[in-house]
mmCIF file of C-alpha atoms and ligand atoms in Angstrom:
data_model
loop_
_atom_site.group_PDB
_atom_site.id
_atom_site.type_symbol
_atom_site.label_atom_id
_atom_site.label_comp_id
_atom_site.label_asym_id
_atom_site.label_seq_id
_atom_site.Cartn_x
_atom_site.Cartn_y
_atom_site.Cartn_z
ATOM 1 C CA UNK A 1 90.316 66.593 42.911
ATOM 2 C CA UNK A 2 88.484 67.784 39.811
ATOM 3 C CA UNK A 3 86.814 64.142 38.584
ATOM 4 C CA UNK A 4 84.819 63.101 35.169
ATOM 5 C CA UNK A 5 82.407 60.580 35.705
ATOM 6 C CA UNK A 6 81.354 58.070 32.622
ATOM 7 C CA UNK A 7 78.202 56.489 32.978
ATOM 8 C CA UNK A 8 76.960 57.990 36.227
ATOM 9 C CA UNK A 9 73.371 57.053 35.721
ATOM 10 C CA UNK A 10 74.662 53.145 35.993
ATOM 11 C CA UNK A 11 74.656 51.526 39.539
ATOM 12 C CA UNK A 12 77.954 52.085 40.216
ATOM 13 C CA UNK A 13 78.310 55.413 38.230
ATOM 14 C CA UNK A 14 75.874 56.927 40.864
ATOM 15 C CA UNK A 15 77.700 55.560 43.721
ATOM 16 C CA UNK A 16 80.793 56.469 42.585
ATOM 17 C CA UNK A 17 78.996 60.285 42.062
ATOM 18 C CA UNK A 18 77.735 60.292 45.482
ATOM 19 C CA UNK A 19 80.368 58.958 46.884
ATOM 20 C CA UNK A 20 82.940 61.726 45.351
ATOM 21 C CA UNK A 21 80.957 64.104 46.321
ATOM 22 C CA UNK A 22 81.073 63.299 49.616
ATOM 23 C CA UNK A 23 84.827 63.027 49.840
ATOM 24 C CA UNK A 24 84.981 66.543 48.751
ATOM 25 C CA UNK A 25 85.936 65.991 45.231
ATOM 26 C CA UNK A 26 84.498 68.321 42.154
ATOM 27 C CA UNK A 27 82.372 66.248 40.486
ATOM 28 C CA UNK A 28 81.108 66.216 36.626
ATOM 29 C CA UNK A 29 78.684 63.645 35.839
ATOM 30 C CA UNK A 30 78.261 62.368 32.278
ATOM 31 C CA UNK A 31 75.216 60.700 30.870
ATOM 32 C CA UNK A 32 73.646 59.760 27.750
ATOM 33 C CA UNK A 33 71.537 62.501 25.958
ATOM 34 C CA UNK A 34 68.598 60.120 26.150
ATOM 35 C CA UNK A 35 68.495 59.356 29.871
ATOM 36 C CA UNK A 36 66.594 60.222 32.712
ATOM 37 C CA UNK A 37 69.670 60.909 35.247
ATOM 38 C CA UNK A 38 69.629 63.631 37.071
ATOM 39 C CA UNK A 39 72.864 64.053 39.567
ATOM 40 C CA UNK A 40 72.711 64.642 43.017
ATOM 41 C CA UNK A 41 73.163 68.733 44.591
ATOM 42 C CA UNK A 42 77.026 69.762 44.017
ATOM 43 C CA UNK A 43 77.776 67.604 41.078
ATOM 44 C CA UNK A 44 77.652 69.017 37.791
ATOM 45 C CA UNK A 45 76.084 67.289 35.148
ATOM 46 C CA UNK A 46 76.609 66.626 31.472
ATOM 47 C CA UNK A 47 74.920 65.212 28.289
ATOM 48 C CA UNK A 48 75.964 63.917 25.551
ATOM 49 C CA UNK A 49 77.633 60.700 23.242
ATOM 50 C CA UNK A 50 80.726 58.318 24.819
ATOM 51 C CA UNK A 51 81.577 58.172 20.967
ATOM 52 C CA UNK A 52 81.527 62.604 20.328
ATOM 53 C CA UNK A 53 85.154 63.000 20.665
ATOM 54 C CA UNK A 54 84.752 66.655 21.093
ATOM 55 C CA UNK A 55 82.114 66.541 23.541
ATOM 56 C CA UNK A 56 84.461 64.098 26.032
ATOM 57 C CA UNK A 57 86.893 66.693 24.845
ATOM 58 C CA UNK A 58 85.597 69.575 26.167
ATOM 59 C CA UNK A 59 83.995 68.061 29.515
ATOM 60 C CA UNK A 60 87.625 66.636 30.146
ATOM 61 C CA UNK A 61 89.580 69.616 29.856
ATOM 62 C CA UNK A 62 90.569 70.825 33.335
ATOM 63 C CA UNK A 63 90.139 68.038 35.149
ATOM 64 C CA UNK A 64 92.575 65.433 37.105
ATOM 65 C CA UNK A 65 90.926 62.295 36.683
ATOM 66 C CA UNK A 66 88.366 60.266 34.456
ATOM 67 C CA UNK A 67 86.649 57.587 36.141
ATOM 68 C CA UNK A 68 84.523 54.900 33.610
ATOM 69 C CA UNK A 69 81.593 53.007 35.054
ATOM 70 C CA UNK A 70 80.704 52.255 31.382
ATOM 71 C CA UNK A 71 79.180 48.777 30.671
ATOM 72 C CA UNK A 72 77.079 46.933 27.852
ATOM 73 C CA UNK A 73 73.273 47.122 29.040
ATOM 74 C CA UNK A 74 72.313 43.285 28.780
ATOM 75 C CA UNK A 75 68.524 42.447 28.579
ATOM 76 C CA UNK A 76 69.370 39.721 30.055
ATOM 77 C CA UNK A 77 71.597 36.439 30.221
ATOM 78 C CA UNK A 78 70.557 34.394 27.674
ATOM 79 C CA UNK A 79 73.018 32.957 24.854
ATOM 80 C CA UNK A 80 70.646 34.641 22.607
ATOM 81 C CA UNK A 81 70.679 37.931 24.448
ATOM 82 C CA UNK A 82 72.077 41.146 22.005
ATOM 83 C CA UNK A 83 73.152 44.106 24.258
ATOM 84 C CA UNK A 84 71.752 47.303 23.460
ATOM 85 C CA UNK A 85 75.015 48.598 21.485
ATOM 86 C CA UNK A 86 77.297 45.418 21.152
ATOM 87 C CA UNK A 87 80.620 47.422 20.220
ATOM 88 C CA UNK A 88 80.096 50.291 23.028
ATOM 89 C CA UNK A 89 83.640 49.724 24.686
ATOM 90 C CA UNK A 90 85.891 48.811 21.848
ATOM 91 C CA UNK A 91 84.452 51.988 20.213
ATOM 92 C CA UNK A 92 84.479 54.411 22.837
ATOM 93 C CA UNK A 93 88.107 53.353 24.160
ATOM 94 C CA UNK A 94 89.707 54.949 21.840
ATOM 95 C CA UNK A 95 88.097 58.042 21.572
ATOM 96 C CA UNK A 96 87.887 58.718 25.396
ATOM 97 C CA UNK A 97 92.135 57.775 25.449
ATOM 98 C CA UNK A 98 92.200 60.667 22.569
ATOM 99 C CA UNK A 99 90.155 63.122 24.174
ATOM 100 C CA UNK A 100 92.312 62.901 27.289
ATOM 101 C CA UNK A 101 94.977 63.398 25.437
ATOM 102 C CA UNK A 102 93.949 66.835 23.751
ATOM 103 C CA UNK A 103 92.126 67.950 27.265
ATOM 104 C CA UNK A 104 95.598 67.215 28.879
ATOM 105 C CA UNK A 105 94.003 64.444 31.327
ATOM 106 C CA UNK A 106 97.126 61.813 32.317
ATOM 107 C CA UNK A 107 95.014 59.562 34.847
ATOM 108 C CA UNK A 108 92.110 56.879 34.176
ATOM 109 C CA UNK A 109 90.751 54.220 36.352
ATOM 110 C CA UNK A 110 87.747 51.758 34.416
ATOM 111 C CA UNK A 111 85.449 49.050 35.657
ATOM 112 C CA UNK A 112 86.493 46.024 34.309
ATOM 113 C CA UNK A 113 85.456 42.219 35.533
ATOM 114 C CA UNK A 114 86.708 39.424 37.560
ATOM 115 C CA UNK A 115 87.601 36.761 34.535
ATOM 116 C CA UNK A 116 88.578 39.642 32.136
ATOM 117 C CA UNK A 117 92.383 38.777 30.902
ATOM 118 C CA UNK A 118 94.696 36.265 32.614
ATOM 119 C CA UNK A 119 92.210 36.643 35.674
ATOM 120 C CA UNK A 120 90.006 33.967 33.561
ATOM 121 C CA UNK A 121 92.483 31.320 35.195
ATOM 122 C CA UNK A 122 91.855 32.725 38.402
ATOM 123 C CA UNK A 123 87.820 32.251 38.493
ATOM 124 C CA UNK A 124 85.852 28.838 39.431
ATOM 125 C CA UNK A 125 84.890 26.471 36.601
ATOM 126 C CA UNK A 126 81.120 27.101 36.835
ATOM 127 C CA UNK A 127 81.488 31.104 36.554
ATOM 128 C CA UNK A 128 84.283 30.070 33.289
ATOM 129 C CA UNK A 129 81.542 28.044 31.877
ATOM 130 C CA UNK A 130 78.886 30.757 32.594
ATOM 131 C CA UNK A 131 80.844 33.462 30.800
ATOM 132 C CA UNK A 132 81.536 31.042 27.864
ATOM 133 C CA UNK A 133 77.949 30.019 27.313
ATOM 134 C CA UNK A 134 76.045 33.154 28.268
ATOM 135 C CA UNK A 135 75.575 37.335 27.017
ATOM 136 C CA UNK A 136 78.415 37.506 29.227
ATOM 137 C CA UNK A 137 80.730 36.134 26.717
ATOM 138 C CA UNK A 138 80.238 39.381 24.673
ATOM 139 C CA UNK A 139 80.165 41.773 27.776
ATOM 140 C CA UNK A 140 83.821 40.102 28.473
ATOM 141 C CA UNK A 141 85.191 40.282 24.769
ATOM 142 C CA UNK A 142 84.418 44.212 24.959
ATOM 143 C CA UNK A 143 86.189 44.444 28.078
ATOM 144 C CA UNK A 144 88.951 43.163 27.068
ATOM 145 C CA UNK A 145 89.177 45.144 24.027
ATOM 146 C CA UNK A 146 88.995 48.256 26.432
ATOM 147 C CA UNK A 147 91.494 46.989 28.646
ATOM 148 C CA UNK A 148 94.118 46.879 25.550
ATOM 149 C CA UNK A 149 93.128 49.986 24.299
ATOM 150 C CA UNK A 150 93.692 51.769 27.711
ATOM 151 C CA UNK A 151 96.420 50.196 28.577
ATOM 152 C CA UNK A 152 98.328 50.603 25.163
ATOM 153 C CA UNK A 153 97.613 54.673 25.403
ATOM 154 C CA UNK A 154 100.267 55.544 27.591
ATOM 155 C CA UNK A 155 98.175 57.084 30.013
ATOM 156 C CA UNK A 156 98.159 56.588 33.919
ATOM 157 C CA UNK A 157 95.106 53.477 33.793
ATOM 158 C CA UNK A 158 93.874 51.248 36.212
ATOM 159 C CA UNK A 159 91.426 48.845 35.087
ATOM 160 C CA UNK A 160 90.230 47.178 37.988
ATOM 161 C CA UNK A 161 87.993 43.665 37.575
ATOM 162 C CA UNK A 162 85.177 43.286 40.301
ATOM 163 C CA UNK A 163 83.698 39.980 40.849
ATOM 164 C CA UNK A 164 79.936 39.515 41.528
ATOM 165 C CA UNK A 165 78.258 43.422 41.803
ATOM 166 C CA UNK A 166 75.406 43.513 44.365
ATOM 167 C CA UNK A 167 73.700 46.275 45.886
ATOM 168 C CA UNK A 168 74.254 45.362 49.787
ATOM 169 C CA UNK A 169 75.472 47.865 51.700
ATOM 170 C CA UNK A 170 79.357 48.915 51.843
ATOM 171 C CA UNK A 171 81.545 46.628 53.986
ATOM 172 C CA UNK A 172 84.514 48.709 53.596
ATOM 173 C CA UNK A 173 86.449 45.220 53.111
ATOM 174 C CA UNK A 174 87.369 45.369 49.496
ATOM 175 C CA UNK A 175 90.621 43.389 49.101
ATOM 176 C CA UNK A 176 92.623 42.834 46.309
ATOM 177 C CA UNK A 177 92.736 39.325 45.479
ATOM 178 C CA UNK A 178 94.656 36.630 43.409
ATOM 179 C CA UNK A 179 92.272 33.526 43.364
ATOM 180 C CA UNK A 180 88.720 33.411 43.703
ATOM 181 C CA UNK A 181 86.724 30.404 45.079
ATOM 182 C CA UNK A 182 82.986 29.915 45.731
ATOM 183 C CA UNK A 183 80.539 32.828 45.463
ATOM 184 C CA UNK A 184 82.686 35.812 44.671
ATOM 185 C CA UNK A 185 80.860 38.990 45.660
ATOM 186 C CA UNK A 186 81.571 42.737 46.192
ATOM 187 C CA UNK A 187 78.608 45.494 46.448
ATOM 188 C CA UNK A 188 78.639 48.528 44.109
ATOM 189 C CA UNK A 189 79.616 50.579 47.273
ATOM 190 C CA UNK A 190 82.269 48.788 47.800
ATOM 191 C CA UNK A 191 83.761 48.927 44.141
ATOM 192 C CA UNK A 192 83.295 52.872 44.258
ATOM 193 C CA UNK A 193 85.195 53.208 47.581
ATOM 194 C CA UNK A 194 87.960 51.160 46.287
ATOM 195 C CA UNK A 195 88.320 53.211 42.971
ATOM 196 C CA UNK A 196 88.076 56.432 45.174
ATOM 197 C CA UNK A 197 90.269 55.493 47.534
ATOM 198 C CA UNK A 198 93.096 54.289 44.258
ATOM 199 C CA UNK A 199 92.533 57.591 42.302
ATOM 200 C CA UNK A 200 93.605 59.556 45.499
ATOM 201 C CA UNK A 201 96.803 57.746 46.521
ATOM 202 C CA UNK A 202 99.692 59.472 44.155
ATOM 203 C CA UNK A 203 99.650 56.213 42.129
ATOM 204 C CA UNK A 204 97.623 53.225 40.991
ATOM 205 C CA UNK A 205 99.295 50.156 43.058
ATOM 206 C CA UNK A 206 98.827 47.774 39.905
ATOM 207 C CA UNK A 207 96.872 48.074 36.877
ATOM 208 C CA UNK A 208 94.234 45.206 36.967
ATOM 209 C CA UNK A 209 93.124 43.831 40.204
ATOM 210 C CA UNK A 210 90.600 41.700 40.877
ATOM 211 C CA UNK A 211 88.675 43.271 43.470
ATOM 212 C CA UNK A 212 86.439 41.664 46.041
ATOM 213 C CA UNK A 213 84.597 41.338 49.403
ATOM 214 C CA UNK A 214 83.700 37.530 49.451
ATOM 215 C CA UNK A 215 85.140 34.345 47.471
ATOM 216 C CA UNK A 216 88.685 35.943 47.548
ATOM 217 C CA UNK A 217 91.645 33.819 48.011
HETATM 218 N N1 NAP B 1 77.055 42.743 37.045
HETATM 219 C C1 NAP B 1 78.145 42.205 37.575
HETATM 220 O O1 NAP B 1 78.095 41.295 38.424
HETATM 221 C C2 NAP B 1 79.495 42.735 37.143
HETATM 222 C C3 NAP B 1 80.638 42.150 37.677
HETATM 223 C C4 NAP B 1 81.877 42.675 37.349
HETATM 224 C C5 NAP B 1 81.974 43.776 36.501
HETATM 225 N N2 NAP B 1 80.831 44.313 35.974
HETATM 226 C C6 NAP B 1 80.986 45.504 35.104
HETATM 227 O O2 NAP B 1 80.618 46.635 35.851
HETATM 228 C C7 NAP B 1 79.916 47.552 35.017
HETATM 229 C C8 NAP B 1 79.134 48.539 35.849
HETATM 230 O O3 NAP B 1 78.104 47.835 36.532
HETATM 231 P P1 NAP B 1 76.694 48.558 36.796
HETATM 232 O O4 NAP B 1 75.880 47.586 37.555
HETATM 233 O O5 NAP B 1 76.909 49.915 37.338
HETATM 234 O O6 NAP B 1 76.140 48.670 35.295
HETATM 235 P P2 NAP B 1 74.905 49.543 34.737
HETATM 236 O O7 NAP B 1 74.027 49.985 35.855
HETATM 237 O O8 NAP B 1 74.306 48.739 33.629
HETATM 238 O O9 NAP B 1 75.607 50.860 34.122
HETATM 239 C C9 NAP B 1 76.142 50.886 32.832
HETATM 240 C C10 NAP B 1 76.447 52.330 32.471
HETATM 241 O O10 NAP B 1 76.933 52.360 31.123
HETATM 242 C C11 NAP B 1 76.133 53.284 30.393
HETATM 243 N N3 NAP B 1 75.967 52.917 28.984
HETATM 244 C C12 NAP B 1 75.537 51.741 28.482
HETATM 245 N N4 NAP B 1 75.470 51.817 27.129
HETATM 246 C C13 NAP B 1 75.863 53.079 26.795
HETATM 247 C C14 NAP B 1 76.017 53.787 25.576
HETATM 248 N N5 NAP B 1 75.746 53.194 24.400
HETATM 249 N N6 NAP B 1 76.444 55.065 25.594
HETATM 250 C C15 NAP B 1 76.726 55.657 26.778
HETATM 251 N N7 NAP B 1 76.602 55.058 27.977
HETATM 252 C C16 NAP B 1 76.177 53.780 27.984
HETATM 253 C C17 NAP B 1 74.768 53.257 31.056
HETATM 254 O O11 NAP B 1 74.041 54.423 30.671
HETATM 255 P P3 NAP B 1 72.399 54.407 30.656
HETATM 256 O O12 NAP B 1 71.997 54.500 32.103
HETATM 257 O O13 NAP B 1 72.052 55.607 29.859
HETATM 258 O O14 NAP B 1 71.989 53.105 30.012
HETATM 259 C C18 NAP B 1 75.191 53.223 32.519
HETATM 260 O O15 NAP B 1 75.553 54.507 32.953
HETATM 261 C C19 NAP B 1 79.085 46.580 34.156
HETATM 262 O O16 NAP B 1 78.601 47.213 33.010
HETATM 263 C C20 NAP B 1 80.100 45.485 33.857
HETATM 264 O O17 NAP B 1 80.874 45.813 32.717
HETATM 265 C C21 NAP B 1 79.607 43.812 36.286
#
């Protein structure tokens, strides 16, 4: 499969590179101009703005698949906290969904979170309250703007909502999941398998799970 990566210098945007690449999928890599990435042998990489509709344009066009490991860059957790570019997903959204369309690209799958949409119900009263009082709060707003916008484009999406990231190695036990209790966790790894393994079944078993390794009802 011929795959677009967003954010590939993130955590998960490089696992999910590495990880295509070693399934045997073309990969293209897309960073900011400013950063420092540089993608692994095989993959080929591109520069340039989320918001440069003709840029996403012409990197989409003949390809099968976009995969989004976008996300607000928090310095840190505090109430106080501003991310880096506050409005990054609820302005990009829609110009990635109409680049697609002009590049003739049917099929997304995004990195959401566990809490984003009615999956809020589903999490444990002490993550609820630290969404609601931290930088979080504005990490999940944005998220749920690009959930709406993707899912009102009429394209193939999958928007799947991770719990807790961390970097331990894979399990290979990512489970979809309907309640979460305790400490919810899934490694990075893990989240890029899953998405790899959804974008290559014919198509996307539901639109918004909550993924996760531990915690999972
Ligand atoms: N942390 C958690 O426990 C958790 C849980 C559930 C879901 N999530 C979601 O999962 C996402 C991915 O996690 P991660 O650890 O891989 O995040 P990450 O390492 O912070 O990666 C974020 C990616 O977004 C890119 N980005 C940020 N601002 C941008 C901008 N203005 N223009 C273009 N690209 C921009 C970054 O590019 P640069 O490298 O150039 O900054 C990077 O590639 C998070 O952002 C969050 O939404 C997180």
């Amino acid at each position: 499969m011929k795959i677009v990566i967003l954010g590939a210098s993130g955590v998960c945007g490089r696992e999910l590179v590495k990880q295509a690449l070693a399934r045997g999928h073309e990969v293209t890599a897309a960073a900011r101009p400013t950063s420092g990435y540089q993608a692994p042998e095989g993959a080929a990489l591109v520069r340039g703005s989320v918001f440069d509709g003709a840029f996403l344009e012409e990197t989409f066009r003949g390809h099968d698949v976009v995969m989004s490991a976008l996300g607000l860059r928090l310095p840190g957790l505090s109430p106080f906290a501003k991310p880096e570019v506050p409005d990054l997903l609820s302005r990009a959204s829609p110009i990635i969904v109409e680049a697609m369309r002009s590049a003739g690209v049917g099929r997304l799958i995004a990195i959401s979170a566990g809490g984003v949409g009615d999956s809020y119900a589903w999490m444990p009263a002490v993550f609820k309250a630290f969404i609601k009082t931290t930088a979080l709060r504005k990490a999940y707003a944005e998220l749920e703007v690009m959930e709406r916008v993707l899912f009102a484009s009429g394209l193939d999406v999958c928007c799947c909502r991770p719990t807790g990231l961390s970097d331990e190695p894979a399990t290979g036990e990512a489970r979809v999941v309907t309640k979460v209790s305790g400490r919810a966790m899934i490694p990075r790894a893990d989240v890029a398998a899953w998405m790899l393994d959804a974008i290559e079944a014919p198509t996307f078993a539901e639109r918004c799970p909550v993924i996760t390794v531990t915690g999972g009802g």
